[in-house]
Amino acid sequence: MKNKILIKSNKKKFYHKLINNGITYNNKPLNRYSKNNYNVGGYMSEKKIAQLDTLKKQINSIKNCELKKNATNIVFSDGNPSSKIMIIGEGPGANEDKEGKPFVGRAGKLLDKMLSSIKLNRNNVYISNVVNFRPPMNRRPTEEEIKRYLPFLIKHIELINPKILFLLGSTALNALIGNEVVISKARGKWVNKKIGVVNPEIISSFHPAFLMRQPDQKKYAWEDLKMIKKKISELKIKLNG
Ligand code: URA
């Protein structure tokens, strides 16, 4: 009898593993229509999935763009679109262009380490960039390019509607806060600014690629990360993953 129960429970465990117990055990309805990998854990509305898909298609149909012409893949986002923490980098590099995902190269590895130091990871944050195609030779996107992609970025932020917006480096800072600020002065300060129709708490810090070149600046990035951790707790943001 005991053996029978044991076999049954092992079978059950195997079954749940097979069909992804994380999804099975939450009591939110599953969305089975996601063509992309947006729907981490089945939490997202079909409307939001469709809106993100539409935005991605709109960006992908941009015309006469030097960035798109030279790129292999669009780099739209990674992470959990239901997250209340959104991270914005500058633009894809070679690895990102190849894989179609932001922050998968060396800077991405450092970003993952930075995030994990405050218990964040790609299941509980959402990541995108100022521009969605790799600038040739990894150059900084021009002012004109940034302006062209800004409405897409604002729409993206509106769709995610984060409580915390974390800007990595001067390109993201200048694109969203303004050209009169410099990263060395603006980092580590909370800014209140409406982005489109949403009102996230915004903080900036050094870009991981810069930190790889200037490791002595990591201590400042650590201060900024601790501020984010504190804000997560103040805002009672629930982290999954
Ligand atoms: N640097 C960025 O700003 N974004 C990426 O996606 C990768 C590197």
CSV table of C-alpha atoms and ligand atoms in Angstrom, one decimal:
chain,number,residue,atom,x,y,z
A,1,MET,CA,0.0,0.0,0.0
A,2,LYS,CA,2.8,2.4,1.1
A,3,ASN,CA,4.7,1.5,-2.1
A,4,LYS,CA,1.7,2.3,-4.2
A,5,ILE,CA,1.3,5.7,-2.7
A,6,LEU,CA,5.0,6.4,-3.1
A,7,ILE,CA,4.9,5.4,-6.8
A,8,LYS,CA,1.8,7.6,-7.3
A,9,SER,CA,3.5,10.6,-5.7
A,10,ASN,CA,6.7,10.1,-7.7
A,11,LYS,CA,4.6,10.0,-10.9
A,12,LYS,CA,2.9,13.2,-9.8
A,13,LYS,CA,6.2,14.9,-9.2
A,14,PHE,CA,7.6,13.8,-12.5
A,15,TYR,CA,4.4,15.0,-14.3
A,16,HIS,CA,4.6,18.4,-12.6
A,17,LYS,CA,8.2,18.8,-13.5
A,18,LEU,CA,7.4,17.9,-17.1
A,19,ILE,CA,4.7,20.5,-17.5
A,20,ASN,CA,6.5,23.1,-15.5
A,21,ASN,CA,5.2,23.1,-11.9
A,22,GLY,CA,5.9,26.9,-11.5
A,23,ILE,CA,3.1,27.5,-13.9
A,24,THR,CA,0.8,24.7,-12.7
A,25,TYR,CA,0.9,25.8,-9.1
A,26,ASN,CA,0.1,29.4,-9.4
A,27,ASN,CA,-3.6,30.1,-9.5
A,28,LYS,CA,-3.6,32.8,-12.1
A,29,PRO,CA,-5.1,31.7,-15.5
A,30,LEU,CA,-2.6,30.4,-18.1
A,31,ASN,CA,-2.2,32.4,-21.3
A,32,ARG,CA,-1.6,29.9,-24.0
A,33,TYR,CA,-1.4,32.3,-26.9
A,34,SER,CA,2.0,33.8,-26.3
A,35,LYS,CA,4.1,33.4,-29.4
A,36,ASN,CA,7.1,35.0,-27.7
A,37,ASN,CA,8.6,34.1,-24.4
A,38,TYR,CA,7.0,37.1,-22.7
A,39,ASN,CA,4.6,35.2,-20.6
A,40,VAL,CA,6.8,34.1,-17.8
A,41,GLY,CA,4.6,32.1,-15.4
A,42,GLY,CA,1.5,32.9,-17.3
A,43,TYR,CA,0.8,36.2,-15.5
A,44,MET,CA,0.3,38.5,-18.4
A,45,SER,CA,-2.8,39.6,-20.1
A,46,GLU,CA,-3.3,38.8,-23.8
A,47,LYS,CA,-3.7,42.5,-24.4
A,48,LYS,CA,-0.3,43.3,-23.1
A,49,ILE,CA,1.3,40.4,-25.0
A,50,ALA,CA,-0.3,41.7,-28.2
A,51,GLN,CA,0.8,45.3,-27.5
A,52,LEU,CA,4.4,44.2,-26.9
A,53,ASP,CA,4.2,42.2,-30.1
A,54,THR,CA,2.9,45.2,-32.0
A,55,LEU,CA,5.6,47.5,-30.7
A,56,LYS,CA,8.3,45.0,-31.7
A,57,LYS,CA,6.8,44.8,-35.2
A,58,GLN,CA,6.7,48.6,-35.4
A,59,ILE,CA,10.3,48.9,-34.5
A,60,ASN,CA,11.3,46.1,-36.9
A,61,SER,CA,9.6,47.8,-39.8
A,62,ILE,CA,11.6,51.1,-39.3
A,63,LYS,CA,12.8,52.3,-42.7
A,64,ASN,CA,16.1,54.0,-43.8
A,65,CYS,CA,17.8,53.3,-40.5
A,66,GLU,CA,21.6,52.9,-40.5
A,67,LEU,CA,21.3,50.7,-37.4
A,68,LYS,CA,18.8,48.3,-38.8
A,69,LYS,CA,20.5,48.0,-42.1
A,70,ASN,CA,23.7,46.8,-40.5
A,71,ALA,CA,22.1,44.6,-37.8
A,72,THR,CA,21.4,40.9,-37.8
A,73,ASN,CA,18.5,40.8,-35.3
A,74,ILE,CA,16.2,43.2,-33.5
A,75,VAL,CA,17.1,43.2,-29.8
A,76,PHE,CA,13.8,44.0,-28.1
A,77,SER,CA,13.9,42.8,-24.5
A,78,ASP,CA,14.6,40.1,-22.0
A,79,GLY,CA,13.2,39.3,-18.6
A,80,ASN,CA,9.8,39.4,-17.1
A,81,PRO,CA,7.3,41.9,-18.7
A,82,SER,CA,5.2,41.7,-15.5
A,83,SER,CA,8.1,43.0,-13.5
A,84,LYS,CA,7.8,46.4,-11.7
A,85,ILE,CA,11.6,46.9,-12.3
A,86,MET,CA,12.7,47.9,-15.8
A,87,ILE,CA,16.3,48.4,-16.8
A,88,ILE,CA,17.4,50.4,-19.8
A,89,GLY,CA,20.9,50.1,-21.4
A,90,GLU,CA,22.3,51.8,-24.4
A,91,GLY,CA,22.1,49.5,-27.4
A,92,PRO,CA,23.0,45.9,-28.4
A,93,GLY,CA,26.6,44.8,-29.0
A,94,ALA,CA,27.9,41.9,-31.2
A,95,ASN,CA,26.6,39.1,-28.9
A,96,GLU,CA,23.2,40.7,-28.4
A,97,ASP,CA,22.9,41.3,-32.2
A,98,LYS,CA,23.7,37.6,-32.8
A,99,GLU,CA,21.3,36.3,-30.1
A,100,GLY,CA,18.5,38.9,-30.4
A,101,LYS,CA,18.6,39.5,-26.6
A,102,PRO,CA,19.9,42.4,-24.5
A,103,PHE,CA,23.0,42.1,-22.2
A,104,VAL,CA,24.2,38.6,-23.1
A,105,GLY,CA,27.8,39.5,-23.6
A,106,ARG,CA,30.5,40.4,-21.1
A,107,ALA,CA,28.7,43.5,-19.9
A,108,GLY,CA,25.6,41.4,-19.5
A,109,LYS,CA,27.5,38.9,-17.3
A,110,LEU,CA,28.5,41.8,-15.0
A,111,LEU,CA,25.0,43.1,-15.0
A,112,ASP,CA,23.7,39.7,-13.9
A,113,LYS,CA,26.2,39.7,-11.1
A,114,MET,CA,25.2,43.3,-10.1
A,115,LEU,CA,21.5,42.3,-10.1
A,116,SER,CA,22.1,39.1,-8.1
A,117,SER,CA,23.8,41.1,-5.4
A,118,ILE,CA,20.4,42.6,-4.6
A,119,LYS,CA,18.4,39.4,-5.3
A,120,LEU,CA,17.4,40.4,-8.8
A,121,ASN,CA,17.6,38.3,-11.9
A,122,ARG,CA,16.0,38.0,-15.3
A,123,ASN,CA,12.9,36.4,-13.9
A,124,ASN,CA,12.1,39.4,-11.8
A,125,VAL,CA,13.3,42.4,-13.9
A,126,TYR,CA,12.6,43.5,-17.5
A,127,ILE,CA,15.5,44.7,-19.7
A,128,SER,CA,15.6,46.8,-22.9
A,129,ASN,CA,17.8,49.4,-24.6
A,130,VAL,CA,17.6,53.0,-26.0
A,131,VAL,CA,18.1,51.6,-29.5
A,132,ASN,CA,17.0,48.1,-30.6
A,133,PHE,CA,19.6,47.4,-33.3
A,134,ARG,CA,23.4,47.2,-32.9
A,135,PRO,CA,25.2,50.4,-33.8
A,136,PRO,CA,28.0,49.5,-36.3
A,137,MET,CA,31.4,49.0,-34.7
A,138,ASN,CA,29.6,49.4,-31.3
A,139,ARG,CA,29.6,53.1,-31.6
A,140,ARG,CA,27.3,55.2,-29.5
A,141,PRO,CA,24.0,55.9,-31.1
A,142,THR,CA,23.8,59.4,-32.6
A,143,GLU,CA,21.5,62.1,-31.3
A,144,GLU,CA,19.3,61.6,-34.4
A,145,GLU,CA,19.1,57.8,-33.8
A,146,ILE,CA,18.3,58.3,-30.2
A,147,LYS,CA,15.5,60.7,-31.1
A,148,ARG,CA,14.1,58.3,-33.7
A,149,TYR,CA,13.9,55.4,-31.2
A,150,LEU,CA,12.7,57.5,-28.2
A,151,PRO,CA,9.0,57.2,-29.0
A,152,PHE,CA,9.4,53.4,-29.1
A,153,LEU,CA,11.2,53.4,-25.8
A,154,ILE,CA,8.6,55.6,-24.2
A,155,LYS,CA,5.8,53.3,-25.5
A,156,HIS,CA,7.8,50.3,-24.2
A,157,ILE,CA,8.1,51.9,-20.7
A,158,GLU,CA,4.4,52.7,-20.8
A,159,LEU,CA,3.5,49.1,-21.6
A,160,ILE,CA,5.6,47.7,-18.8
A,161,ASN,CA,4.6,50.5,-16.4
A,162,PRO,CA,7.5,49.9,-14.0
A,163,LYS,CA,7.6,51.3,-10.4
A,164,ILE,CA,11.4,51.5,-10.7
A,165,LEU,CA,13.2,52.5,-13.8
A,166,PHE,CA,17.0,51.8,-13.7
A,167,LEU,CA,19.0,53.6,-16.3
A,168,LEU,CA,22.4,52.2,-17.1
A,169,GLY,CA,24.9,54.7,-18.4
A,170,SER,CA,24.8,58.2,-19.9
A,171,THR,CA,23.0,57.3,-23.1
A,172,ALA,CA,19.9,56.0,-21.3
A,173,LEU,CA,20.2,58.9,-18.8
A,174,ASN,CA,20.4,61.6,-21.4
A,175,ALA,CA,17.7,60.0,-23.6
A,176,LEU,CA,15.1,59.9,-20.8
A,177,ILE,CA,16.1,62.6,-18.4
A,178,GLY,CA,17.8,65.2,-20.7
A,179,ASN,CA,21.2,66.2,-22.1
A,180,GLU,CA,22.0,68.7,-19.3
A,181,VAL,CA,22.7,65.9,-16.8
A,182,VAL,CA,25.9,63.9,-16.5
A,183,ILE,CA,26.0,60.4,-15.2
A,184,SER,CA,28.8,61.0,-12.6
A,185,LYS,CA,26.6,63.6,-10.9
A,186,ALA,CA,23.1,62.2,-11.6
A,187,ARG,CA,23.8,58.6,-10.5
A,188,GLY,CA,22.5,57.3,-7.2
A,189,LYS,CA,19.7,59.9,-7.0
A,190,TRP,CA,16.0,59.3,-7.4
A,191,VAL,CA,14.3,61.4,-10.0
A,192,ASN,CA,10.7,62.0,-10.4
A,193,LYS,CA,9.7,62.4,-14.0
A,194,LYS,CA,6.8,61.3,-16.1
A,195,ILE,CA,7.7,59.1,-19.0
A,196,GLY,CA,4.8,59.2,-21.4
A,197,VAL,CA,1.8,58.5,-19.2
A,198,VAL,CA,3.6,56.6,-16.5
A,199,ASN,CA,5.4,57.9,-13.4
A,200,PRO,CA,8.2,55.5,-12.3
A,201,GLU,CA,10.8,56.2,-9.7
A,202,ILE,CA,14.0,56.7,-11.8
A,203,ILE,CA,17.6,56.1,-10.8
A,204,SER,CA,20.7,55.9,-12.9
A,205,SER,CA,24.1,54.3,-12.4
A,206,PHE,CA,27.2,53.5,-14.4
A,207,HIS,CA,26.9,51.2,-17.3
A,208,PRO,CA,28.5,47.7,-16.7
A,209,ALA,CA,30.7,48.2,-19.8
A,210,PHE,CA,32.1,51.3,-18.2
A,211,LEU,CA,32.6,49.5,-14.9
A,212,MET,CA,34.7,46.8,-16.7
A,213,ARG,CA,37.0,49.6,-17.9
A,214,GLN,CA,37.0,51.4,-14.6
A,215,PRO,CA,36.6,48.8,-11.8
A,216,ASP,CA,37.4,51.4,-9.1
A,217,GLN,CA,34.0,52.9,-9.9
A,218,LYS,CA,32.2,49.7,-8.9
A,219,LYS,CA,31.9,51.0,-5.3
A,220,TYR,CA,29.5,53.7,-6.5
A,221,ALA,CA,27.4,51.2,-8.5
A,222,TRP,CA,27.1,49.2,-5.3
A,223,GLU,CA,25.8,52.2,-3.5
A,224,ASP,CA,23.2,52.7,-6.2
A,225,LEU,CA,22.2,49.0,-6.2
A,226,LYS,CA,21.6,49.3,-2.4
A,227,MET,CA,19.3,52.3,-3.0
A,228,ILE,CA,17.3,50.1,-5.4
A,229,LYS,CA,17.1,47.3,-2.9
A,230,LYS,CA,15.8,49.7,-0.3
A,231,LYS,CA,13.2,51.2,-2.7
A,232,ILE,CA,12.0,47.7,-3.6
A,233,SER,CA,11.3,47.1,0.0
A,234,GLU,CA,9.7,50.6,0.6
A,235,LEU,CA,7.4,50.1,-2.4
A,236,LYS,CA,6.7,46.6,-1.3
A,237,ILE,CA,7.5,45.2,-4.8
A,238,LYS,CA,7.1,41.5,-4.8
A,239,LEU,CA,9.9,39.6,-6.5
A,240,ASN,CA,9.3,36.3,-8.1
A,241,GLY,CA,12.1,34.0,-9.4
B,1,URA,N1,25.2,47.1,-23.7
B,1,URA,C1,24.0,47.7,-23.7
B,1,URA,O1,23.8,48.9,-23.4
B,1,URA,N2,23.0,46.9,-24.0
B,1,URA,C2,23.1,45.6,-24.3
B,1,URA,O2,22.1,45.0,-24.6
B,1,URA,C3,24.4,45.1,-24.3
B,1,URA,C4,25.4,45.8,-24.0
